[in-house]
Structures are given as C-alpha cells and as structure tokens.
GROMACS .gro file of C-alpha atoms in nm:
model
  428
    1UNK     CA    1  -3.257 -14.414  -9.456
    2UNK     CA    2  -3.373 -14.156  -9.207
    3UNK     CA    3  -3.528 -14.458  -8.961
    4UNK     CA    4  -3.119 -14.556  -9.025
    5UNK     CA    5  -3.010 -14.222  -8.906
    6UNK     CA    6  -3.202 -14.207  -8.616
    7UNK     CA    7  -3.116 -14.535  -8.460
    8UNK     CA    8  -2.754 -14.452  -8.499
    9UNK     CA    9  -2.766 -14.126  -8.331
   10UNK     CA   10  -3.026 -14.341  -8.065
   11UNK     CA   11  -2.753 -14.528  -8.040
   12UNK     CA   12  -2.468 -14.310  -8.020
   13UNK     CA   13  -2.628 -14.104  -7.737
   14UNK     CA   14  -2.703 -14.409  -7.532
   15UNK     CA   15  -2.338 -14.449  -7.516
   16UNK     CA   16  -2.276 -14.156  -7.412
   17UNK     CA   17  -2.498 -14.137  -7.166
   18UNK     CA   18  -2.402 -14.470  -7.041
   19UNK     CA   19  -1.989 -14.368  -7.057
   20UNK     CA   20  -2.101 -14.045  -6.802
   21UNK     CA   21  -2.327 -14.302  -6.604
   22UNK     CA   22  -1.998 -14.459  -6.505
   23UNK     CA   23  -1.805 -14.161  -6.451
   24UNK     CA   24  -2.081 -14.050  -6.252
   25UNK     CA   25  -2.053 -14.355  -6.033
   26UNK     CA   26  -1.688 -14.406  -5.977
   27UNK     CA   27  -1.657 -14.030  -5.885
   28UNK     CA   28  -1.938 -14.053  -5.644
   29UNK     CA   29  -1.878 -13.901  -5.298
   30UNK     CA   30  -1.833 -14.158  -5.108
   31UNK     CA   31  -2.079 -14.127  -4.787
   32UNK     CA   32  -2.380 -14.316  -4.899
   33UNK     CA   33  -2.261 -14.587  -5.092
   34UNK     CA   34  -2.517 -14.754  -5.247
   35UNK     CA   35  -2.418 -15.099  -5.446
   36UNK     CA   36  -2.779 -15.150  -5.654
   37UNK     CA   37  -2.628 -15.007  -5.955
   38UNK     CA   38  -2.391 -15.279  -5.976
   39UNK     CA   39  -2.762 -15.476  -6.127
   40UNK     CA   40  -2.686 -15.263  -6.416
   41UNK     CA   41  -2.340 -15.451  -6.500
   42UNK     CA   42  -2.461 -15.804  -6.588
   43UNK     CA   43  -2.226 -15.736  -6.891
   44UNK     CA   44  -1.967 -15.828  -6.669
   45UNK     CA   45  -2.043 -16.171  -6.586
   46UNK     CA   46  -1.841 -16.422  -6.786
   47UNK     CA   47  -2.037 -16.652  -7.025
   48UNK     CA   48  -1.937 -16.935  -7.266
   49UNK     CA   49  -1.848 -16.686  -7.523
   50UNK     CA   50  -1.569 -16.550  -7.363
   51UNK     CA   51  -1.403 -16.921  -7.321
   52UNK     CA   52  -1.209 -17.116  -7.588
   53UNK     CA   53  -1.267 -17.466  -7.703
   54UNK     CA   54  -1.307 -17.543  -7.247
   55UNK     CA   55  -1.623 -17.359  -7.265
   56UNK     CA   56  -1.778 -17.682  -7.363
   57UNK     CA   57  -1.679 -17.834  -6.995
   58UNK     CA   58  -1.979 -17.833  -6.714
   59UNK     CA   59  -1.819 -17.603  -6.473
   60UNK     CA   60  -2.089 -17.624  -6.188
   61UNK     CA   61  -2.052 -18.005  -6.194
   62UNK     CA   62  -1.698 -17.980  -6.238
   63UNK     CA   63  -1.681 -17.739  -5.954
   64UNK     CA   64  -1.921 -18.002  -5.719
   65UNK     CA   65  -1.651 -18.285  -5.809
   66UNK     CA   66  -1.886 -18.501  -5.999
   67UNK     CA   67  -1.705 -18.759  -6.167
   68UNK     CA   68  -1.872 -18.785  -6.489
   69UNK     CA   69  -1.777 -18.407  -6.569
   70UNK     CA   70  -1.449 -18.406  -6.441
   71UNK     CA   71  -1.352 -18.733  -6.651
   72UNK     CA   72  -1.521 -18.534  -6.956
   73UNK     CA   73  -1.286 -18.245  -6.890
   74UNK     CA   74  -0.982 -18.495  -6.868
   75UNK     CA   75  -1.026 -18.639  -7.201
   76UNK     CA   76  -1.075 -18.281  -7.336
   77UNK     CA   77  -0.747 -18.181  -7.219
   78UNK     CA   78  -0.514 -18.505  -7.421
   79UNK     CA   79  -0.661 -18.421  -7.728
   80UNK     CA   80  -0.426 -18.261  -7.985
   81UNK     CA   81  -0.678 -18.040  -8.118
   82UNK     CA   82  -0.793 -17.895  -7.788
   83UNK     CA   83  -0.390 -17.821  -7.751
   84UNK     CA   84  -0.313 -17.639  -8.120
   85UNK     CA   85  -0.675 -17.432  -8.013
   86UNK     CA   86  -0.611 -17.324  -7.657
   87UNK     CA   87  -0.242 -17.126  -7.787
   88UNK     CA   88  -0.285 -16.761  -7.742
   89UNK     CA   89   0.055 -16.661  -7.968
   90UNK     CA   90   0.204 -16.295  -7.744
   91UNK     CA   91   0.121 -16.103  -8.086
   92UNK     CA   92  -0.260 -16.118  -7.996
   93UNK     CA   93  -0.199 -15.935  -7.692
   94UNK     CA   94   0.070 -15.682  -7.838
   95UNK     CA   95  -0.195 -15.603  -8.151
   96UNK     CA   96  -0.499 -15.652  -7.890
   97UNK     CA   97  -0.400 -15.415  -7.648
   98UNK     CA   98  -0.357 -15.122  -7.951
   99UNK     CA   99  -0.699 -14.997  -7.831
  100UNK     CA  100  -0.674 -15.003  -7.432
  101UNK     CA  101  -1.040 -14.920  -7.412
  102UNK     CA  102  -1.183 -15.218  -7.662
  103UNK     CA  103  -0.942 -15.435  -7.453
  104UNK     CA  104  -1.021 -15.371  -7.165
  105UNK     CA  105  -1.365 -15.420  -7.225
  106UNK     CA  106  -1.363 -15.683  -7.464
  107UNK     CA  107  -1.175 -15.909  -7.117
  108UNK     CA  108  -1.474 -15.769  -6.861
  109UNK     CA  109  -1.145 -15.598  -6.648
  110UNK     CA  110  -1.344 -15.448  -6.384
  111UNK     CA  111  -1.267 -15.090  -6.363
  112UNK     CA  112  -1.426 -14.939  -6.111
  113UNK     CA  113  -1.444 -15.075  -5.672
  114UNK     CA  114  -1.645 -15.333  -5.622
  115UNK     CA  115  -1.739 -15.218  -5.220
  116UNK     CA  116  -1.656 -14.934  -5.070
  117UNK     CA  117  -1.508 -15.192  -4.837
  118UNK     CA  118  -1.255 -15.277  -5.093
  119UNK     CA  119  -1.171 -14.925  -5.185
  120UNK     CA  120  -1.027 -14.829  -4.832
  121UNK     CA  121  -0.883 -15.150  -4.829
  122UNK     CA  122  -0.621 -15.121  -5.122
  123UNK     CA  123  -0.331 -15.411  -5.214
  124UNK     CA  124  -0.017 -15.401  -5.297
  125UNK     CA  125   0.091 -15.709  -5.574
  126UNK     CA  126   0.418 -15.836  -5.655
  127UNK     CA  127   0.448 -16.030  -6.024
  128UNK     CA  128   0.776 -16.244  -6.074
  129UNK     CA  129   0.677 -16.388  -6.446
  130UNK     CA  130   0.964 -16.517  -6.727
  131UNK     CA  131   0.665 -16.669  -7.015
  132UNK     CA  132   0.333 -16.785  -7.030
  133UNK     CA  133   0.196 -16.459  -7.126
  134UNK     CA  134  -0.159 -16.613  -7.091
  135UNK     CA  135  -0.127 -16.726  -6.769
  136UNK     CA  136  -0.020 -16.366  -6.671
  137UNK     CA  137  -0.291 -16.204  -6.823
  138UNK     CA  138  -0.568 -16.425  -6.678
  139UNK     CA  139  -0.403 -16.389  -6.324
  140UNK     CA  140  -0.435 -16.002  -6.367
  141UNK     CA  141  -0.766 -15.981  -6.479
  142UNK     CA  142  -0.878 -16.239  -6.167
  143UNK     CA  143  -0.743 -15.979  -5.924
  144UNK     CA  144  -0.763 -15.685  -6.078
  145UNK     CA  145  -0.925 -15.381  -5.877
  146UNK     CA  146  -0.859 -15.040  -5.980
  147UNK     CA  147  -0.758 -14.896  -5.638
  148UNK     CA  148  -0.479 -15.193  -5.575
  149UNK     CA  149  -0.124 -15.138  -5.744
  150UNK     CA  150   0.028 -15.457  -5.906
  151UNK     CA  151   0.456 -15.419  -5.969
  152UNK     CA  152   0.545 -15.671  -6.291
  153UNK     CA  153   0.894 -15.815  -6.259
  154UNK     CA  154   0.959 -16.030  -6.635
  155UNK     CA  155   1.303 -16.186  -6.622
  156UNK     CA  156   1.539 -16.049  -6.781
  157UNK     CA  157   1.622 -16.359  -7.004
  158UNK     CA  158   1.265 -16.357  -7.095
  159UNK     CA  159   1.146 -16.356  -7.490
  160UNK     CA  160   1.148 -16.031  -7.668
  161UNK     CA  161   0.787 -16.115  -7.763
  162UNK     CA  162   0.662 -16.239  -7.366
  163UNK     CA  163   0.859 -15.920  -7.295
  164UNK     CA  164   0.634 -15.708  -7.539
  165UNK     CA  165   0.317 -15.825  -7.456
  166UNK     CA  166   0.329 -15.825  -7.087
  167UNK     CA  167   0.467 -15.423  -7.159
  168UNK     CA  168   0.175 -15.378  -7.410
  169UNK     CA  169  -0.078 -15.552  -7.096
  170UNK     CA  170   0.063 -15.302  -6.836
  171UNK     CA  171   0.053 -14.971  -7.068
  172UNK     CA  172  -0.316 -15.007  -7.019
  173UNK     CA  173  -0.331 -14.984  -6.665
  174UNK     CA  174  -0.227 -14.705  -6.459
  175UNK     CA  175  -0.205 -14.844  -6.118
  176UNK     CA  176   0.008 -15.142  -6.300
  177UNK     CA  177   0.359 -15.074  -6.373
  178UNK     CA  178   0.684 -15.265  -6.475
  179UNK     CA  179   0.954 -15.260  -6.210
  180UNK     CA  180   1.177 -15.065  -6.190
  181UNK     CA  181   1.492 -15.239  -6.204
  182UNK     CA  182   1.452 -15.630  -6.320
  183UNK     CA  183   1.686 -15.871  -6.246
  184UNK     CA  184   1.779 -16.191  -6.429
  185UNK     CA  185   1.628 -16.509  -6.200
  186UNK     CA  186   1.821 -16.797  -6.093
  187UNK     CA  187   1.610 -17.100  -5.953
  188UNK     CA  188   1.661 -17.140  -5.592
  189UNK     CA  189   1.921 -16.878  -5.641
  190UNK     CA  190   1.870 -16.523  -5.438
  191UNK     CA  191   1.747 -16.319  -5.744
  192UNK     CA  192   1.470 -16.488  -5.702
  193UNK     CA  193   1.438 -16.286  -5.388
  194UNK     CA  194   1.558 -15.975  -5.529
  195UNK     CA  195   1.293 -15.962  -5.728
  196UNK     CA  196   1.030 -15.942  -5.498
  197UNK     CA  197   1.265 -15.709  -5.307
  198UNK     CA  198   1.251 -15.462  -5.615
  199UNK     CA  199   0.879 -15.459  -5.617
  200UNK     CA  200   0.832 -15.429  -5.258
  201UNK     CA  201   1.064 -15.091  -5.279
  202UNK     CA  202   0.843 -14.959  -5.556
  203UNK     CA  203   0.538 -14.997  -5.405
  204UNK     CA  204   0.645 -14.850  -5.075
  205UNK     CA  205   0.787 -14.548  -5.238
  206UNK     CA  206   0.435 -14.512  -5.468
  207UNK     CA  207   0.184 -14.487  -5.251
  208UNK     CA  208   0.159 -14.535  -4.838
  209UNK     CA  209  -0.251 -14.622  -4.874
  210UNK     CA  210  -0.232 -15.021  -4.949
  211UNK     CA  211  -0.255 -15.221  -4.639
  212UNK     CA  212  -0.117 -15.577  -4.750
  213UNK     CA  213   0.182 -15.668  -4.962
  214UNK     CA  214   0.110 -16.059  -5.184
  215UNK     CA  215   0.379 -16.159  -5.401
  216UNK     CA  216   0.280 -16.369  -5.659
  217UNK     CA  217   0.396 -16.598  -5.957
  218UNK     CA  218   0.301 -16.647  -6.306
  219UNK     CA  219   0.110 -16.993  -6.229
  220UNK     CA  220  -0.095 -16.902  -5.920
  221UNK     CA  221  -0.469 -16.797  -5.918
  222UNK     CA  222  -0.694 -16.700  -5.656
  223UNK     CA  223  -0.941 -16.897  -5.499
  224UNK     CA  224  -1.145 -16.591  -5.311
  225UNK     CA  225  -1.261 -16.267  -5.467
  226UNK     CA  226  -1.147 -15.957  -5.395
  227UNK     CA  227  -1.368 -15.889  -5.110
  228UNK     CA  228  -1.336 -16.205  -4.948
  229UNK     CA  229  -0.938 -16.119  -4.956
  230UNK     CA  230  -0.944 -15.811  -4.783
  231UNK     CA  231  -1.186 -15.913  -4.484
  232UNK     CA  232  -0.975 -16.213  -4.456
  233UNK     CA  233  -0.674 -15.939  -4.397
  234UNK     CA  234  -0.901 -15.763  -4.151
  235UNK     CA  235  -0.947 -16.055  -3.974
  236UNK     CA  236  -0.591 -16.102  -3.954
  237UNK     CA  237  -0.568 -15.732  -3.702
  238UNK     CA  238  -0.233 -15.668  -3.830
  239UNK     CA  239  -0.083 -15.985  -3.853
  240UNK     CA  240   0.099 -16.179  -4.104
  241UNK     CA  241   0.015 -16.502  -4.263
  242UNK     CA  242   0.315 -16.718  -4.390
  243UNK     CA  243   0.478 -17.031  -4.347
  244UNK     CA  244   0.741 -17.004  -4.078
  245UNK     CA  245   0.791 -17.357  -3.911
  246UNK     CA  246   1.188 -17.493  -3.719
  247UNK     CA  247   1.442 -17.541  -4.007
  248UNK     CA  248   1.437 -17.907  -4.057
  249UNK     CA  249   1.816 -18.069  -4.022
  250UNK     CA  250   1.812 -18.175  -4.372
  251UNK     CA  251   1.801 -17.878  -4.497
  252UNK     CA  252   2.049 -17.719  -4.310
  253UNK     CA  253   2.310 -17.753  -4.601
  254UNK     CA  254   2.122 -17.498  -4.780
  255UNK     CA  255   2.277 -17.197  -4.540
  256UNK     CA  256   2.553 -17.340  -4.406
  257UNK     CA  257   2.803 -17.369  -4.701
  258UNK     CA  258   2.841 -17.079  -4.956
  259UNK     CA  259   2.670 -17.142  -5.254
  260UNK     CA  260   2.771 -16.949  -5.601
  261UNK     CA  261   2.575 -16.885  -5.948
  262UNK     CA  262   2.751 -17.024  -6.205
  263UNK     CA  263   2.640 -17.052  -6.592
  264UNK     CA  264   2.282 -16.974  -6.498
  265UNK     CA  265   2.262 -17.235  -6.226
  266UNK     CA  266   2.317 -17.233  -5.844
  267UNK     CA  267   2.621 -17.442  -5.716
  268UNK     CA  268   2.734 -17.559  -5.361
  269UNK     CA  269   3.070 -17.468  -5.273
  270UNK     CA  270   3.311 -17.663  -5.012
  271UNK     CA  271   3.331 -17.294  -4.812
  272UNK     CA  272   3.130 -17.289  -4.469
  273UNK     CA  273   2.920 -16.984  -4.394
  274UNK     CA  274   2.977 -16.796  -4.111
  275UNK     CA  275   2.695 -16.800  -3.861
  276UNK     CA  276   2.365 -16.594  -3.909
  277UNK     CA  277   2.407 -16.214  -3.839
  278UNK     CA  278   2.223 -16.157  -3.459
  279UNK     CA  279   2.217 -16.528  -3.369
  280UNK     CA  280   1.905 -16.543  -3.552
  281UNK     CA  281   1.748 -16.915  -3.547
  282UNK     CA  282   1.686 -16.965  -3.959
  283UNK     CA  283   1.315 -17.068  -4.023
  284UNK     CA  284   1.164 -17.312  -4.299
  285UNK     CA  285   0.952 -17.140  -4.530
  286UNK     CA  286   0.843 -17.040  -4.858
  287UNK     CA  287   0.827 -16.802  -5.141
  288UNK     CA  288   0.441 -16.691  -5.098
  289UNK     CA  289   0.382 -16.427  -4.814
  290UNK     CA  290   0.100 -16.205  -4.696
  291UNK     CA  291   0.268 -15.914  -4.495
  292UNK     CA  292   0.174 -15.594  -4.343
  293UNK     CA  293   0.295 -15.283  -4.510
  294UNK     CA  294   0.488 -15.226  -4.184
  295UNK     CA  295   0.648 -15.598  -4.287
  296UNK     CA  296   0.763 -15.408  -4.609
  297UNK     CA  297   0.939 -15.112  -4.443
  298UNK     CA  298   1.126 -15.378  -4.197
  299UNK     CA  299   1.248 -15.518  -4.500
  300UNK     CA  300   1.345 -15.214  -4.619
  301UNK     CA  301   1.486 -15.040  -4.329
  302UNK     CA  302   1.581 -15.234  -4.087
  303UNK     CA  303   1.963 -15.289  -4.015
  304UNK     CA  304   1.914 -15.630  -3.884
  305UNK     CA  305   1.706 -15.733  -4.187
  306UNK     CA  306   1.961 -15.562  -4.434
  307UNK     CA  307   2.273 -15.788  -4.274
  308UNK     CA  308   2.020 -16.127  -4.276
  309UNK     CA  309   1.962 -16.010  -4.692
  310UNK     CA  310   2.324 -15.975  -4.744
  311UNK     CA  311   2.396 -16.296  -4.525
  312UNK     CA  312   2.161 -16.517  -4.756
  313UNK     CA  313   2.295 -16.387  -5.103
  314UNK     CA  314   2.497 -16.711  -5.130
  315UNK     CA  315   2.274 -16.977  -5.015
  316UNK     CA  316   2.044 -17.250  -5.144
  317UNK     CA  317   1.664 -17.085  -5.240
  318UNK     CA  318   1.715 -16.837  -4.984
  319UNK     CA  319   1.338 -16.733  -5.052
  320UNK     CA  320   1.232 -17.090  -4.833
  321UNK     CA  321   1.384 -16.925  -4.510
  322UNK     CA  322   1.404 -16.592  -4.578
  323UNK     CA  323   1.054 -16.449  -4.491
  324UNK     CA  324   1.007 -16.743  -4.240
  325UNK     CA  325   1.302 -16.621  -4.031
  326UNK     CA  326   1.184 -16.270  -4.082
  327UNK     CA  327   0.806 -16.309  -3.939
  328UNK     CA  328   1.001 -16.425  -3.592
  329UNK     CA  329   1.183 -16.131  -3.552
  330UNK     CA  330   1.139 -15.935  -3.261
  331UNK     CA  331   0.998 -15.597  -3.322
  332UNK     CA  332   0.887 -15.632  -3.734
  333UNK     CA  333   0.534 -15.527  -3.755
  334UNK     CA  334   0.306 -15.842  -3.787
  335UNK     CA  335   0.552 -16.044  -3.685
  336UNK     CA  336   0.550 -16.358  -3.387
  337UNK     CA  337   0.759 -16.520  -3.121
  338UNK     CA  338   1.064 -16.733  -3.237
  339UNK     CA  339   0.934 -16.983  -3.001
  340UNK     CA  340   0.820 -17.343  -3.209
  341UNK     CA  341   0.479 -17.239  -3.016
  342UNK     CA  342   0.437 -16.996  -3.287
  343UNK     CA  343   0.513 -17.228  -3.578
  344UNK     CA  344   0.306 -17.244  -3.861
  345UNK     CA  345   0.258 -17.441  -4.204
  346UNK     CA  346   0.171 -17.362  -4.578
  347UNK     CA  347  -0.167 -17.545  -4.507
  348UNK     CA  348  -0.225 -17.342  -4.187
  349UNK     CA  349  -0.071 -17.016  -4.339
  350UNK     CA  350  -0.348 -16.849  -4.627
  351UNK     CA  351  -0.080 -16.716  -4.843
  352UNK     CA  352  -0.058 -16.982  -5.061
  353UNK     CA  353  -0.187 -17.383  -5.119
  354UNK     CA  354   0.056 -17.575  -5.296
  355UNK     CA  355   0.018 -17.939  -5.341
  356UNK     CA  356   0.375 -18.096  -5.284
  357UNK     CA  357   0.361 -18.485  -5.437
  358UNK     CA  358   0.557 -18.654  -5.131
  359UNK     CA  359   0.234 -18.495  -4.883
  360UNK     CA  360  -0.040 -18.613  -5.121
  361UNK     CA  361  -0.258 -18.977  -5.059
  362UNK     CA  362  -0.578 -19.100  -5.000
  363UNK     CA  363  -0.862 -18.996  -4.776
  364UNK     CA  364  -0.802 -19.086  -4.460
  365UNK     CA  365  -0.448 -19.184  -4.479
  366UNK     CA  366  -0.244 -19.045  -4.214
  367UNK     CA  367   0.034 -18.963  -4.411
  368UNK     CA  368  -0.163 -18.753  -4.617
  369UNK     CA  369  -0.175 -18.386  -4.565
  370UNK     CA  370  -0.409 -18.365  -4.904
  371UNK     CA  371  -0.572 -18.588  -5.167
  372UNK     CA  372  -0.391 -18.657  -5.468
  373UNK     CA  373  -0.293 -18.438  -5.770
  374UNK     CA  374  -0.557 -18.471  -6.030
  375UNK     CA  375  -0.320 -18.270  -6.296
  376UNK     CA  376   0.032 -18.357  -6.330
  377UNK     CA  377   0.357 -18.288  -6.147
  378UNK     CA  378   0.658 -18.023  -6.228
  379UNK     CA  379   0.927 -18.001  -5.978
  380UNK     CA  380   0.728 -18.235  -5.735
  381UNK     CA  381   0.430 -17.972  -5.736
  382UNK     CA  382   0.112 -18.037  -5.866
  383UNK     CA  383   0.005 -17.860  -6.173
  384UNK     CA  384  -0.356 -17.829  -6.088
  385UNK     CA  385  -0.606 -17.995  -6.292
  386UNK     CA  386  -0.984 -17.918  -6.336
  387UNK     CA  387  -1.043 -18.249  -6.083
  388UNK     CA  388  -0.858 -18.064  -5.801
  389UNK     CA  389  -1.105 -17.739  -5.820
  390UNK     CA  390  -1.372 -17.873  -5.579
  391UNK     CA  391  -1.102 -17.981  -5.293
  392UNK     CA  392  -0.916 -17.604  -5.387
  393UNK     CA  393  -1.234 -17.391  -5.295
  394UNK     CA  394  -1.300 -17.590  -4.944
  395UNK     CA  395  -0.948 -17.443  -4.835
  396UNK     CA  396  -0.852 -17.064  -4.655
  397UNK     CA  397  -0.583 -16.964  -4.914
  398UNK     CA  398  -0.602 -16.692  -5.093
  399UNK     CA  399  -0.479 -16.768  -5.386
  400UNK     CA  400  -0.315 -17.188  -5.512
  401UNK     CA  401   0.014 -17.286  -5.681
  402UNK     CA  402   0.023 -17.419  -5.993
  403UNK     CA  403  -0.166 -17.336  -6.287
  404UNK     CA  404  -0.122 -17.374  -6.634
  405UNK     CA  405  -0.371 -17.285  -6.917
  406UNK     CA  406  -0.119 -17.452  -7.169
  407UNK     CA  407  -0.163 -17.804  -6.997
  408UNK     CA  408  -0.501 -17.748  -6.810
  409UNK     CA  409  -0.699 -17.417  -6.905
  410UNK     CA  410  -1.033 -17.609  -6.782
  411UNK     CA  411  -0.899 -17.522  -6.399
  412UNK     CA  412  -0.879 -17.139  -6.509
  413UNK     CA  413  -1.182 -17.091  -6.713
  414UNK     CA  414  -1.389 -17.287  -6.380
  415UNK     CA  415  -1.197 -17.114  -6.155
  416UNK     CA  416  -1.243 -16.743  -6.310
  417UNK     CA  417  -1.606 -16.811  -6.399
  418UNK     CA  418  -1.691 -16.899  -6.012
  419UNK     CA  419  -1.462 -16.611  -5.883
  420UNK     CA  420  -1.633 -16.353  -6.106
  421UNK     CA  421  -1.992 -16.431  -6.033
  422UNK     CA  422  -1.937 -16.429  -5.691
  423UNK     CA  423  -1.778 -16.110  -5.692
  424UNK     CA  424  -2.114 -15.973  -5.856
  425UNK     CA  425  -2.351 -16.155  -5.634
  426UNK     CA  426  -2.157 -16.033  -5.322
  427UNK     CA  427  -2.318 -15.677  -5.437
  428UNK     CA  428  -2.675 -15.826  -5.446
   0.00000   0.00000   0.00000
C-alpha cells in the first residue's frame, strides 16, 4: 500500500513538473530560441491508435503511389462496414469537448509555436462550413497554431447539432472564434461572399499582427505544414497569390443580367446590369485566395471596392470574379497589372488545387492539365481519394479542394499523418 502511495504522488509530481515545463517554454523570452526541446514531444506524433478502422491502410506506400496499397485502400473504402465505423455522430464532439484540456490533448492540438519563425509570422483563417462536423474538426487541428486566429462562419440553415458541436470545438480555443454575424449561404449566390467578408472584418478589427488572410472551406486540407506556409508567404514579398485570368465570353452571362435569390436558389433574371462601377475589366477567378492584410483593408475601405461589392450582389457566383477583378486593381496592396501579361491560373496560383473533371486525362495528353480523379466527382470536382495523395504533395498549393472523411477518410488520415511528422522533424 505505501509502494502504492508513493508511485502516485511520483506520479502526480511528474505532472506537475512536466505542466510548468511547458509553461516554462511557451513563456520563454524569445532571444535564443532553441528548438531541442521539441525531442521531448514525441507524444505528439500521430500513430495508428489515433486512426479509425483506415489505420490499417500503408500510408508510406500509399503516399509513394504504389499500386498494390492504393488498390488495398480502395476496396477498404466500398465496404459497408468501414462506412457504419468511420461516422463520428456531432454528440461525440459536444460531450468530448466537456473537458477542453483532455480534448485537446487526447487530438495532439499543438499548443504551443512550432518556430519562432512561425510565431512572428501569424495567419489569419476564414471557415465557411454548413455540416460535416468531422471534416471541420480535422481541418482545424491540421492547421492549428496557437498564435494564428481562425473566424468560423456555420450557415445559418445548418443543424442544431453541426451547429453545437462546431460551438462546443471553438469554446476551447481562444484565438478561434465564431463570427460575428453569420449569414445564410446561397450556392453561387453572393452570401457566399459575404461570408468571407464577415470574417475578414473580424479579423482586421482583432488583431493588426497576422500577415496573410486564407479563406477556407469545410472540405479542403493542407498539403504543407505550417512552416512551409509561412516561408512560402515570405517568398511571396508582399504579393498575392490567386487565380485572376481574362473573363472568358461564356461566362459573361454571369454579370451581365441581374440575377435574384429566390426559394433558397439563385435565378437569372431578363434585366441587364448596368456596366461595372470604374470601367473595371471583370476577371475569372475563384473562391480560394491568399491576400495580404493590406488586401483585407482594400476590401474593407476602399470606395471603389465597396461600389464593385454592391455591383456584384445580384450576379451569378460572384465569388469566381470577385477577388480576381480585385488583385488587378490599381493601388490594392499585393495587387498586379490588369494587363493579360499578369494573368494567372488556379494551377499557377498556391491558394488552392482543385481538380475540375473536364481538365483531368492521361499522362501526357495535351488536353490534360492533371491526371485523373482517383475519388469521385461532386459538382464536376474531384472528391479526392487516397490514390490522388502522391500527385497532391508534388504540387505548390497550400492547401487542395475536396475532401471528405465520410466517402474517403484514408486521404485525411495519410494526409495528416505526413503533415504532422514533418512538422516535428522540421525542428530536428
């Protein structure tokens, strides 16, 4: 009983001492930073234990494209039982996140900067989510980093239980909030925009330290760690990287008639829009941007960019022209020459690498822009599966559009494991 008494008190003081260890360390001054402690955190690592019924995949052979593994992970994925065992039901995360600390701990979050790199190098995220409360979850704890600020938008036509948990997720963070005023999203309608818009005035009025602005989705995921992120933004000297390429004519329909939401969906109208405020020349774009926090304030502030927003209320998925035309205006931080010199494309662009079906084919086609979808389709975009992963981490992006742990959560559990040990081995 007494040999009892003194390993728990053993015990029970080795926590301690280990809880003001990492106080200690994340309230270090600053000059001298010295990463070897980060040898003491192998506890951070992801192993097989922390997957579901995917852990049983070969990532590493998945992740070097070999065939064998990849089919493996295929038939994995169409069995039923691998389905009813890979549903996470919102009421784990509402009752799971009850104890922040055991949660947070229990998922490996990493609490503390990596680098002290990535601590004067702070983010600013943008989350537009409506469901898949796992998804969300897994895409927060990929990028999480306590000195970045992430700004949660859930649709306002969302579940009461999605709803709850993603709430229950953020109360445990305190540089993660919910925005402040959510808005009820319309596909390709401008709410969609809004959104983002309502994030990106949070964040500027929180803090004035973070140094890039990503918006993201529920079904994205990164493909570099948060190091390799931020010296890809140094590299960048400023700039922006987004799609912004000359509005093709058959999409010109999108902004030239007025366009109204009715009964939750977005319908054309016969009335013709009056030209674009300041003669500006509309871009083709997308969704996904990387942007200066100068980019932001434009946004914001600027009276041109306020009468473009209010121009493009009633078009067609105003949110595929409305940061493309932005990036060539004159004078907005970051930004480029309207001139088609300065175009650029999603696959040239590192804000986001979406596969789009009618742009997929076979090596060494020259139609092809990219090798075929080895998930399935939704909306003519590849849902990624775990066969794409090799191809994914030979590209620039930052982070890849979609992903879906309900269909595929192979893709994830590869993709997380890689990005996590790399993080750790960056510090050795």
């Amino acid at each position: 009983m007494r040999l009892q008494k003194q390993k728990s008190l053993f015990l029970k003081l080795s926590l301690v001492l280990g809880s003001l260890w990492i106080i200690f360390m994340i309230n270090r001054p600053k000059a001298g930073w010295d990463p070897t402690y980060i040898l003491r955190y192998s506890w951070l690592e992801y192993t097989d234990e922390d997957g579901g019924p995917e852990r049983v995949c070969n990532c590493s052979a998945i992740l070097r494209g070999e065939r064998e593994a990849v089919e493996e992970a295929k038939l994995l994925t169409i069995t039923r039982d691998f389905h009813k065992n890979i549903q996470i039901p919102d009421e784990y995360y509402i009752n799971a996140t009850q104890d922040c600390g055991k949660f947070k701990q229990s998922r490996k979050y990493l609490t503390f900067p990596l680098s002290q790199e990535e601590e004067d190098f702070p983010l600013a995220y943008s989350m537009v989510v409506h469901h898949k409360v796992q998804n969300f979850e897994r895409l927060l704890r990929a990028i999480y980093a306590p000195q970045n600020l992430y700004c949660i938008h859930v649709d306002k036509k969302s579940s009461a239980s999605a709803k709850s948990a993603i709430k229950s997720i953020v109360s445990c963070f305190p540089n993660v909030f919910m925005v402040s005023e959510a808005v009820t999203v319309v596909y390709s309608g401008w709410p969609r925009v809004q959104a983002d818009i309502n994030c990106m005035i949070d964040l500027y009025q929180i803090s004035t330290k973070w140094k890039y602005f990503i918006n993201l989705c529920g079904q994205d995921f990164p493909l570099k760690t948060n190091l390799e992120m931020v010296r890809s933004l140094q590299s960048l000297n400023g700039g922006n990287s987004l799609e912004s390429e000359k509005m093709p004519q058959h999409k010109k329909w999108r902004f030239t008639y007025v366009h109204k939401i009715v009964n939750g969906d977005i319908k054309i109208t016969e009335t013709p829009k009056k030209p674009p405020p300041f003669n500006f020349p509309i871009q083709s774009g997308n969704a996904y941007i990387v942007v200066n926090r100068g980019f932001v304030g434009s946004v914001l502030e600027d009276r041109r960019i306020q009468a473009l927003i209010e121009w493009s209320k009633d078009t067609y998925s105003p949110d595929e022209f409305l940061w493309a035309t932005i990036q060539r205006i004159p004078g907005v931080p970051g930004s480029t020459w309207p001139s088609q010199k300065y175009d650029i494309t999603d696959v040239n662009a590192i804000a986001r690498l979406v596969k789009w079906v009618w742009h997929e084919g076979s090596e060494g086609s020259p139609e092809a822009a990219y090798p075929e979808c080895q998930g399935n389709h939704v909306r003519a975009i590849c849902v990624y599966g775990a066969g794409d992963l090799q191809w994914l981490l030979e590209n620039h992006h930052l982070f890849a559009n979609k992903f879906d742990a309900d269909t595929d959560p192979i893709a994830i559990y590869c993709l997380e494991k890689y990005l996590r040990q790399k993080a750790l081995a960056e510090l050795r």
